[in-house]
Short mmCIF file of C-alpha atoms in Angstrom, two decimals:
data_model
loop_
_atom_site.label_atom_id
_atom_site.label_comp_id
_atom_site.label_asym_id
_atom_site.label_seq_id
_atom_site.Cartn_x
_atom_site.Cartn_y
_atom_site.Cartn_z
CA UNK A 2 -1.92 -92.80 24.80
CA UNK A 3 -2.84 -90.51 28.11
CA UNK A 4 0.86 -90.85 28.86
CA UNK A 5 1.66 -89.24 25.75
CA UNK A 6 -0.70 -86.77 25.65
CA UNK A 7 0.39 -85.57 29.16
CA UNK A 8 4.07 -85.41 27.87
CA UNK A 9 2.95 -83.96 24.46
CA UNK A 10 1.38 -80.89 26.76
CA UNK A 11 4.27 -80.91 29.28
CA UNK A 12 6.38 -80.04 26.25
CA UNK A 13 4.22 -77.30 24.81
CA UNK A 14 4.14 -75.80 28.30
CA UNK A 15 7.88 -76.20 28.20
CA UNK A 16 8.29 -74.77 25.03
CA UNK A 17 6.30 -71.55 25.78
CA UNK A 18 7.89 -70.92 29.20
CA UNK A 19 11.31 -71.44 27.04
CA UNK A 20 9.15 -68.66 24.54
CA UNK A 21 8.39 -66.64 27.17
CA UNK A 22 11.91 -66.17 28.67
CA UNK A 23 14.02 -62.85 28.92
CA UNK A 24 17.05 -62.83 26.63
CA UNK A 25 19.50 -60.68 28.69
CA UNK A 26 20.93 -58.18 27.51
CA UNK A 27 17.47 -56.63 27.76
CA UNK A 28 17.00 -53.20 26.62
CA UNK A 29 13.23 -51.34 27.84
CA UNK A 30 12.05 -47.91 27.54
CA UNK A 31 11.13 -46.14 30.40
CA UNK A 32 9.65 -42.58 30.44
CA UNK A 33 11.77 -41.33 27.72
CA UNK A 34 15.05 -43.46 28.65
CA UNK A 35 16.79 -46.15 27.50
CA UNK A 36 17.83 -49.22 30.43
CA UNK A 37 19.63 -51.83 29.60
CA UNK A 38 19.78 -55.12 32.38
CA UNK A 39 22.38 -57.37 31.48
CA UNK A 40 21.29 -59.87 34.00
CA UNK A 41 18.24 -60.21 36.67
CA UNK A 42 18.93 -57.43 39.47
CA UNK A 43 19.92 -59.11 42.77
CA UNK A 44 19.90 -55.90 45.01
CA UNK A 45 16.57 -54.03 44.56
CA UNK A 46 15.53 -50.81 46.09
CA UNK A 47 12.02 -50.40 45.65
CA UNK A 48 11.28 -46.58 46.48
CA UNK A 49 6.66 -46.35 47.11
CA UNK A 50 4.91 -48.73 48.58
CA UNK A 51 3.24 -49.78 45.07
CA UNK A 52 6.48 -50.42 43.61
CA UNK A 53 7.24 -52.85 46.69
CA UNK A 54 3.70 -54.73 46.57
CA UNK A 55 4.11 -55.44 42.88
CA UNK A 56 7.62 -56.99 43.46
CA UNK A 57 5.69 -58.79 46.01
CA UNK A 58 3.35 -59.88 44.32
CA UNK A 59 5.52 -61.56 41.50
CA UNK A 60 7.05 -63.40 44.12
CA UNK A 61 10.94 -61.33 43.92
CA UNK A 62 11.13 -60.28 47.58
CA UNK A 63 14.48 -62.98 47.60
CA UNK A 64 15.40 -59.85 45.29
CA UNK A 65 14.29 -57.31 47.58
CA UNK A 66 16.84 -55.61 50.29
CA UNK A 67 15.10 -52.50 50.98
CA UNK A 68 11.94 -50.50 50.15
CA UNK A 69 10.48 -47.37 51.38
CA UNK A 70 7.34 -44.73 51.50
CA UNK A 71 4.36 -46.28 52.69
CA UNK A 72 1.47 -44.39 53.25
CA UNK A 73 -0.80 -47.23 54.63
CA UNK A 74 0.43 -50.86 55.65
CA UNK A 75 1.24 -53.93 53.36
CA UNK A 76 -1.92 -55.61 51.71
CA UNK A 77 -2.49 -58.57 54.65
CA UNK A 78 -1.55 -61.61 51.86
CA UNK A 79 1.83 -60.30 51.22
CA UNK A 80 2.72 -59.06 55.06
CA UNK A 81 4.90 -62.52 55.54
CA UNK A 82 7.01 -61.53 52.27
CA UNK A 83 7.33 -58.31 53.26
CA UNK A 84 8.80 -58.83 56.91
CA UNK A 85 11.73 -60.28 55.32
CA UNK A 86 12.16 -56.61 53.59
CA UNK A 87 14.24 -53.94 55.36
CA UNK A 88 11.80 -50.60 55.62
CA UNK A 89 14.14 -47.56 55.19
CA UNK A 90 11.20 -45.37 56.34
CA UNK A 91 7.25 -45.02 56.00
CA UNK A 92 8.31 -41.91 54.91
CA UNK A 93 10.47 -39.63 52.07
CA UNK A 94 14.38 -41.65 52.16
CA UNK A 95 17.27 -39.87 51.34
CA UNK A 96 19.66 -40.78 49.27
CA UNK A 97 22.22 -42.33 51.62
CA UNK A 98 19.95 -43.89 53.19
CA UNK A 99 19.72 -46.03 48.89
CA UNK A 100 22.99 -46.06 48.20
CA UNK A 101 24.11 -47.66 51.86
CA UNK A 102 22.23 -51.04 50.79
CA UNK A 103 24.35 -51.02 47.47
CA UNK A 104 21.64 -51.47 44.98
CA UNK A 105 21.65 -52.41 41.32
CA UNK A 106 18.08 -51.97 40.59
CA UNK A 107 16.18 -48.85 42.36
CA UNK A 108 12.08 -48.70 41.31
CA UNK A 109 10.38 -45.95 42.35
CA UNK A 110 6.38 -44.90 42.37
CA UNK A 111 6.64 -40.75 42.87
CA UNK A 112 8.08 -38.27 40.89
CA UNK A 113 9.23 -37.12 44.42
CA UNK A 114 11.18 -40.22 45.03
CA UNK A 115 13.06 -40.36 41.78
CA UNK A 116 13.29 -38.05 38.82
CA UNK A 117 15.09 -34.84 37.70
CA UNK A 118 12.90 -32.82 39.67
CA UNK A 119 13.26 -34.96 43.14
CA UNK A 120 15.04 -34.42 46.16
CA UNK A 121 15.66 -38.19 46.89
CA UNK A 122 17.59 -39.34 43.81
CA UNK A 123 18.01 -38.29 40.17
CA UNK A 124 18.86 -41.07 37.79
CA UNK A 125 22.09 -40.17 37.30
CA UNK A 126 22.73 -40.35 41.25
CA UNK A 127 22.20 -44.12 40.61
CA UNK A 128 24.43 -44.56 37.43
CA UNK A 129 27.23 -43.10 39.14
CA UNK A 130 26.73 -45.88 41.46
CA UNK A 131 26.03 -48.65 38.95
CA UNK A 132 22.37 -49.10 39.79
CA UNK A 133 19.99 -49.19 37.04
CA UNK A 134 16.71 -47.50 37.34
CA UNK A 135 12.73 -47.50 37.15
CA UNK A 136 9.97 -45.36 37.74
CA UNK A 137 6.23 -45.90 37.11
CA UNK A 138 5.15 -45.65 33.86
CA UNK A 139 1.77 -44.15 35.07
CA UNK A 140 3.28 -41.47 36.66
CA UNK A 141 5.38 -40.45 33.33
CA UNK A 142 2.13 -39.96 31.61
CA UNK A 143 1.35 -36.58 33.91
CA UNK A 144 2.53 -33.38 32.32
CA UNK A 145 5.11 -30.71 34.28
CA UNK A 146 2.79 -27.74 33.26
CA UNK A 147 1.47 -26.57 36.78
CA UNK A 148 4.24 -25.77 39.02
CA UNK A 149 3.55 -29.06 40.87
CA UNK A 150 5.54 -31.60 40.97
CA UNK A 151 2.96 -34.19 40.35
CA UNK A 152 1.92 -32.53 37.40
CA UNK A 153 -1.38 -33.03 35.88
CA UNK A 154 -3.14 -35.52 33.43
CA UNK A 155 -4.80 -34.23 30.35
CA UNK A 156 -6.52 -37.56 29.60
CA UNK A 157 -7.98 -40.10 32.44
CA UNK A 158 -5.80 -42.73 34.47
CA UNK A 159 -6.37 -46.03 32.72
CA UNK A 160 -4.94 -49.39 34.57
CA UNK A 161 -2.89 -50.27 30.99
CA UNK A 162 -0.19 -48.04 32.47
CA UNK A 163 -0.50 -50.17 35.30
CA UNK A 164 -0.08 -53.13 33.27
CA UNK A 165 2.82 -51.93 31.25
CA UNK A 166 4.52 -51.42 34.86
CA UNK A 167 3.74 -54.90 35.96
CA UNK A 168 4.62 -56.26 32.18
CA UNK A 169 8.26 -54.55 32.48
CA UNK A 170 8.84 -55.63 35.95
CA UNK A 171 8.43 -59.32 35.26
CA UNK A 172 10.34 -59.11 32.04
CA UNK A 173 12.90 -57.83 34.04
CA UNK A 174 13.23 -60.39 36.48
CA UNK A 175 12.34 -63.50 33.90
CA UNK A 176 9.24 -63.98 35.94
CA UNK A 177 6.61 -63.22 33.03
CA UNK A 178 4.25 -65.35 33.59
CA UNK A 179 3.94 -64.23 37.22
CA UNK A 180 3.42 -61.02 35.41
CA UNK A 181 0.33 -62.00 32.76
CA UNK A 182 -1.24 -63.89 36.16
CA UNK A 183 -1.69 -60.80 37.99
CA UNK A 184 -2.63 -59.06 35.05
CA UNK A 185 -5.03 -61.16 34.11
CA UNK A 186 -6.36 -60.92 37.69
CA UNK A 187 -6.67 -57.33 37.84
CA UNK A 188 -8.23 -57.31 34.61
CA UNK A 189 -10.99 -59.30 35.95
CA UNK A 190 -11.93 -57.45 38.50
CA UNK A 191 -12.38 -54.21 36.38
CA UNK A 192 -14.54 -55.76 34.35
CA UNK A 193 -16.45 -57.33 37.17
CA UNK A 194 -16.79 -53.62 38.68
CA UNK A 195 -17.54 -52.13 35.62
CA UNK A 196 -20.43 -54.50 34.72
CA UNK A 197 -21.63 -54.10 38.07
CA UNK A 198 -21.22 -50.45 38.71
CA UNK A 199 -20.70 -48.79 35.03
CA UNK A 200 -23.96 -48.83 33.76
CA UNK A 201 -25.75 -47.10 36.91
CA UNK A 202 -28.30 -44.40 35.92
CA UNK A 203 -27.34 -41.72 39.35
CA UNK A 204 -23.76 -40.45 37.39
CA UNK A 205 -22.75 -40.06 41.01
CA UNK A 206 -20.49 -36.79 41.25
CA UNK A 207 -17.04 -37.81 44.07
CA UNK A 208 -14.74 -35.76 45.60
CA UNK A 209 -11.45 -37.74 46.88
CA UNK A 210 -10.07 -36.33 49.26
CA UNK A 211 -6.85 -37.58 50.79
CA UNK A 212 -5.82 -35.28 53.42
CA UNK A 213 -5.06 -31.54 55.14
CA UNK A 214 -2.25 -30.23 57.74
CA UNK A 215 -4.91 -28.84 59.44
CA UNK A 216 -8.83 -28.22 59.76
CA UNK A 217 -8.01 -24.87 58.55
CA UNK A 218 -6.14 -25.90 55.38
CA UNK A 219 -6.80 -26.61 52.34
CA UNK A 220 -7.74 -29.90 51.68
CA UNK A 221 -5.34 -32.24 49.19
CA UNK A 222 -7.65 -34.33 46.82
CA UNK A 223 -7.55 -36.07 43.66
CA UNK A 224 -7.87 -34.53 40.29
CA UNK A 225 -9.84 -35.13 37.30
CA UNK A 226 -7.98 -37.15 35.04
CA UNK A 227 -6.23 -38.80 38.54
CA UNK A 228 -6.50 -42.61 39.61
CA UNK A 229 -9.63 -41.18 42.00
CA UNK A 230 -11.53 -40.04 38.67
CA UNK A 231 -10.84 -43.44 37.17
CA UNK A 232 -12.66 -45.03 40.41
CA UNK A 233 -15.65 -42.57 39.76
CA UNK A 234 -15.99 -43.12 36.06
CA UNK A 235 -15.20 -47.05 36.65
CA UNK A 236 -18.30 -46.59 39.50
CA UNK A 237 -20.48 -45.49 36.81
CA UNK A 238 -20.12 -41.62 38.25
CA UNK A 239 -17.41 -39.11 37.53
CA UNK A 240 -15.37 -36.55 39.70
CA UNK A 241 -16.64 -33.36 41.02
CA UNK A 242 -13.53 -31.88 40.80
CA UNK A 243 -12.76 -29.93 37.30
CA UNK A 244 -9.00 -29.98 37.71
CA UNK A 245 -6.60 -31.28 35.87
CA UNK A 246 -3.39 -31.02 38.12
CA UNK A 247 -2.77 -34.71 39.81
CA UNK A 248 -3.25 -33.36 42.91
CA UNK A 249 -4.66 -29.98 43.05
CA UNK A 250 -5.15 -28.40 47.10
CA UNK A 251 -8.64 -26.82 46.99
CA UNK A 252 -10.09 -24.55 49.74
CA UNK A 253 -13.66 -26.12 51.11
CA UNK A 254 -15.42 -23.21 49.67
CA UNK A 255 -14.55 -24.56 46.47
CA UNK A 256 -15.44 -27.86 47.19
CA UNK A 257 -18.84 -26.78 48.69
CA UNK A 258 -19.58 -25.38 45.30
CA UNK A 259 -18.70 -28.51 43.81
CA UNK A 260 -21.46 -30.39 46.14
CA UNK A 261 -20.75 -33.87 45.20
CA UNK A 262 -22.96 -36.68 45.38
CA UNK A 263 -20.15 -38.70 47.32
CA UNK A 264 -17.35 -37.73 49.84
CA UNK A 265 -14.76 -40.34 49.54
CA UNK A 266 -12.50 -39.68 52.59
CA UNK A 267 -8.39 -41.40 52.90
CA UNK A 268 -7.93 -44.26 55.34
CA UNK A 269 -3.85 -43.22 56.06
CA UNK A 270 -1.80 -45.42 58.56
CA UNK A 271 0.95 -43.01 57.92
CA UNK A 272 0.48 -39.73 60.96
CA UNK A 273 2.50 -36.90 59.28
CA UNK A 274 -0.64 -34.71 58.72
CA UNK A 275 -3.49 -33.64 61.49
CA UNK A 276 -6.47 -35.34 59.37
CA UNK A 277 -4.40 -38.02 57.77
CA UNK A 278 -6.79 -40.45 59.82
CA UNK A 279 -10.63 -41.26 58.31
CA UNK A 280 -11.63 -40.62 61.43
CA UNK A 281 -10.30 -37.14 61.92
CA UNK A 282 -11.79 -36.30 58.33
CA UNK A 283 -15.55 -37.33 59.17
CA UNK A 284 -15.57 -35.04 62.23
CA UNK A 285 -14.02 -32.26 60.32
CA UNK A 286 -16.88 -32.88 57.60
CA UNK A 287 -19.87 -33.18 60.59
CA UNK A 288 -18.72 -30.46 62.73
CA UNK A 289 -17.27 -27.51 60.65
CA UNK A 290 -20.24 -25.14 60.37
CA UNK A 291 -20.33 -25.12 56.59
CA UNK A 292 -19.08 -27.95 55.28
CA UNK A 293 -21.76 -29.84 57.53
CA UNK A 294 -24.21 -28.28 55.39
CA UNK A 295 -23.56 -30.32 52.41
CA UNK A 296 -25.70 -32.38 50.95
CA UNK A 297 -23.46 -35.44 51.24
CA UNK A 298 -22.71 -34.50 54.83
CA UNK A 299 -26.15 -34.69 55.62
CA UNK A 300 -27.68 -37.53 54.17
CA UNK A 301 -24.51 -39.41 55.38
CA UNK A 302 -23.22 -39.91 51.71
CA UNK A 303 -19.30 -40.23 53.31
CA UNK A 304 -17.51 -43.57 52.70
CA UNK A 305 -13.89 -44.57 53.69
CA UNK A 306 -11.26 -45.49 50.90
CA UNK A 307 -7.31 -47.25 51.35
CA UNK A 308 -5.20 -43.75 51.08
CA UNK A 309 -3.12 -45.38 48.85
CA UNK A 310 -5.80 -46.10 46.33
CA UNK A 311 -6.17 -42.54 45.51
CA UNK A 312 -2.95 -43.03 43.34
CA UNK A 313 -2.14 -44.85 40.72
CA UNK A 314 -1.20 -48.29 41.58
CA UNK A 315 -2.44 -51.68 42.44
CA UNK A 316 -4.39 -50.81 45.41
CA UNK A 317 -6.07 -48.61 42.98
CA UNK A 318 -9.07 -51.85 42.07
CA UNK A 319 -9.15 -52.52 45.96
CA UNK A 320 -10.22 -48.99 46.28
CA UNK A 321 -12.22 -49.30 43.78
CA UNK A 322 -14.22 -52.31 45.63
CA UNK A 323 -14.54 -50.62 48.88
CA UNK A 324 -16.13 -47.77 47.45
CA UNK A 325 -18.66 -49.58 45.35
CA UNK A 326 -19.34 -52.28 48.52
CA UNK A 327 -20.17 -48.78 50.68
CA UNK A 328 -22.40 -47.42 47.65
CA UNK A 329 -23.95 -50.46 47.50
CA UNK A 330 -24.89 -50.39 51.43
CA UNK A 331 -26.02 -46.81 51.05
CA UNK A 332 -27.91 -48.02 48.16
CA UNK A 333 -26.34 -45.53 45.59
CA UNK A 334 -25.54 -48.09 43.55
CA UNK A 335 -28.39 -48.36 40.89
#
């Protein structure tokens, strides 16, 4: 009788992974076009560095012959997968630099790195080449209304764009149930940091700020409605910046008059920009006459954050943690 039971459920699982599979030709929607895949790609391109650590993650770096853009290094579990990866370049490819590994599949995180606005590669660069195309389903959701080519977000980030992205890349590949694993994953620890963060009484005001050429620039930091404001409202807080542009550059007078509870400075590995490093940005904030004089200069309110957190992607919930463990030590977190 245990025999058959055991083969009874061996079937059902059999039967569901059979359920589950992708019928090929698949046809998805992606940001207002149609891609058809008549088969699993075999050459894949994956243009941001959350693109590639999703692939990763689902286990399809056999798939993977290049990737490119990576603001901060590899999350540790998936550096042995990812050394079997060629790495274009940390930074912007062009669009030789693609088509020389003779893709059929190019995903891309940015706006900047694919799209009719980018300087990398247009869609129809890759159909004249064969290659189908992706990009990220959260970035689609901004709105080309501010001159910017990141656009801005009307309504807040929420991780079910995320999910979509991770959804469509595993029905892609046939590897769904890779793909409602890590979902299911990332879903619980949301809800573990919003039960332990969201219902705080402070309504902690954050600024995000990723980086500046220069002490004397303006400083680039996340908007409202951005991946950053998700962390803040997710934190039981909300962000002290008011716009609604993705990633609006603000002069520090303006962010003085925002004085936020929180500074949340970048941790880049990347060294294009003078305070890319975390480092560089807590001197700026201690030592410049009158930024020093805010409040969350002073009492030390500054915590460090994964660069690449500050947009939309996976590394958005590990973000997310790191903040709330440095709240916690600061004891902001009640």
């Amino acid at each position: 009788m245990f025999k058959k039971s055991l083969f009874a459920l061996g079937m059902l699982f059999a039967g569901s992974a059979l359920a589950q599979a992708t019928h090929y030709p698949l046809t998805i929607e992606n940001c207002g076009v149609q891609v058809t895949f008549d088969k699993a790609p075999q050459r894949v391109v994956a243009l941001g560095q959350n693109t590639a650590e999703i692939m990763l993650l689902l286990g399809l770096q056999d798939k993977m012959v290049a990737s490119a853009f990576w603001p901060t290094k590899v999350l540790p579990q998936l550096a042995a997968q990812n050394a079997k990866v060629k790495v274009l370049t940390v930074e912007i490819p062009t669009l030789e630099s693609i088509i020389a590994q003779e893709p059929d599949f190019v995903a891309a995180q940015l706006p900047i790195l694919l799209g009719p606005d980018s300087k990398v590669a247009k869609r129809e660069d890759l159909s004249a080449i064969g290659a189908n195309s992706y990009l990220s389903p959260g970035v689609c959701a901004t709105k080309q209304d501010n001159g910017d080519i990141y656009g801005s977000r009307h309504t807040l980030w929420n991780p079910s764009l995320l999910y979509k992205e991770i959804s469509d890349l595993a029905e892609i590949f046939d590897v769904q149930d890779r793909g409602e694993k890590l979902i299911a994953e990332f879903k619980q620890r949301e809800e573990a940091l919003r039960s332990k963060f969201g219902h705080g009484k402070k309504n902690l005001s954050f600024v995000f700020w990723f980086s500046s050429a220069s002490p004397s620039a303006d400083a680039y930091v996340g908007g409202k409605n951005s991946a950053s404001g998700y962390i803040a409202n997710l934190l039981g807080g909300h962000s002290a910046i008011t716009s609604e542009s993705e990633w609006p550059t603000l002069s520090w007078e303006s962010i003085i008059a925002s004085n936020p509870d929180v500074i949340v400075v970048s941790s880049l590995d990347r060294n294009r920009w003078a305070l890319d490093s975390a480092e560089e940005k807590i001197k700026f904030l201690k030592s410049d006459p009158a930024v020093s004089q805010l409040e969350a200069v002073k009492k030390g309110h500054i915590v460090v954050m994964d660069g690449q957190a500050m947009n939309p992607t996976i590394r958005t919930f590990y973000g997310a943690e790191q903040v709330g463990a440095q709240l916690e030590k600061l004891g902001l977190d009640k």
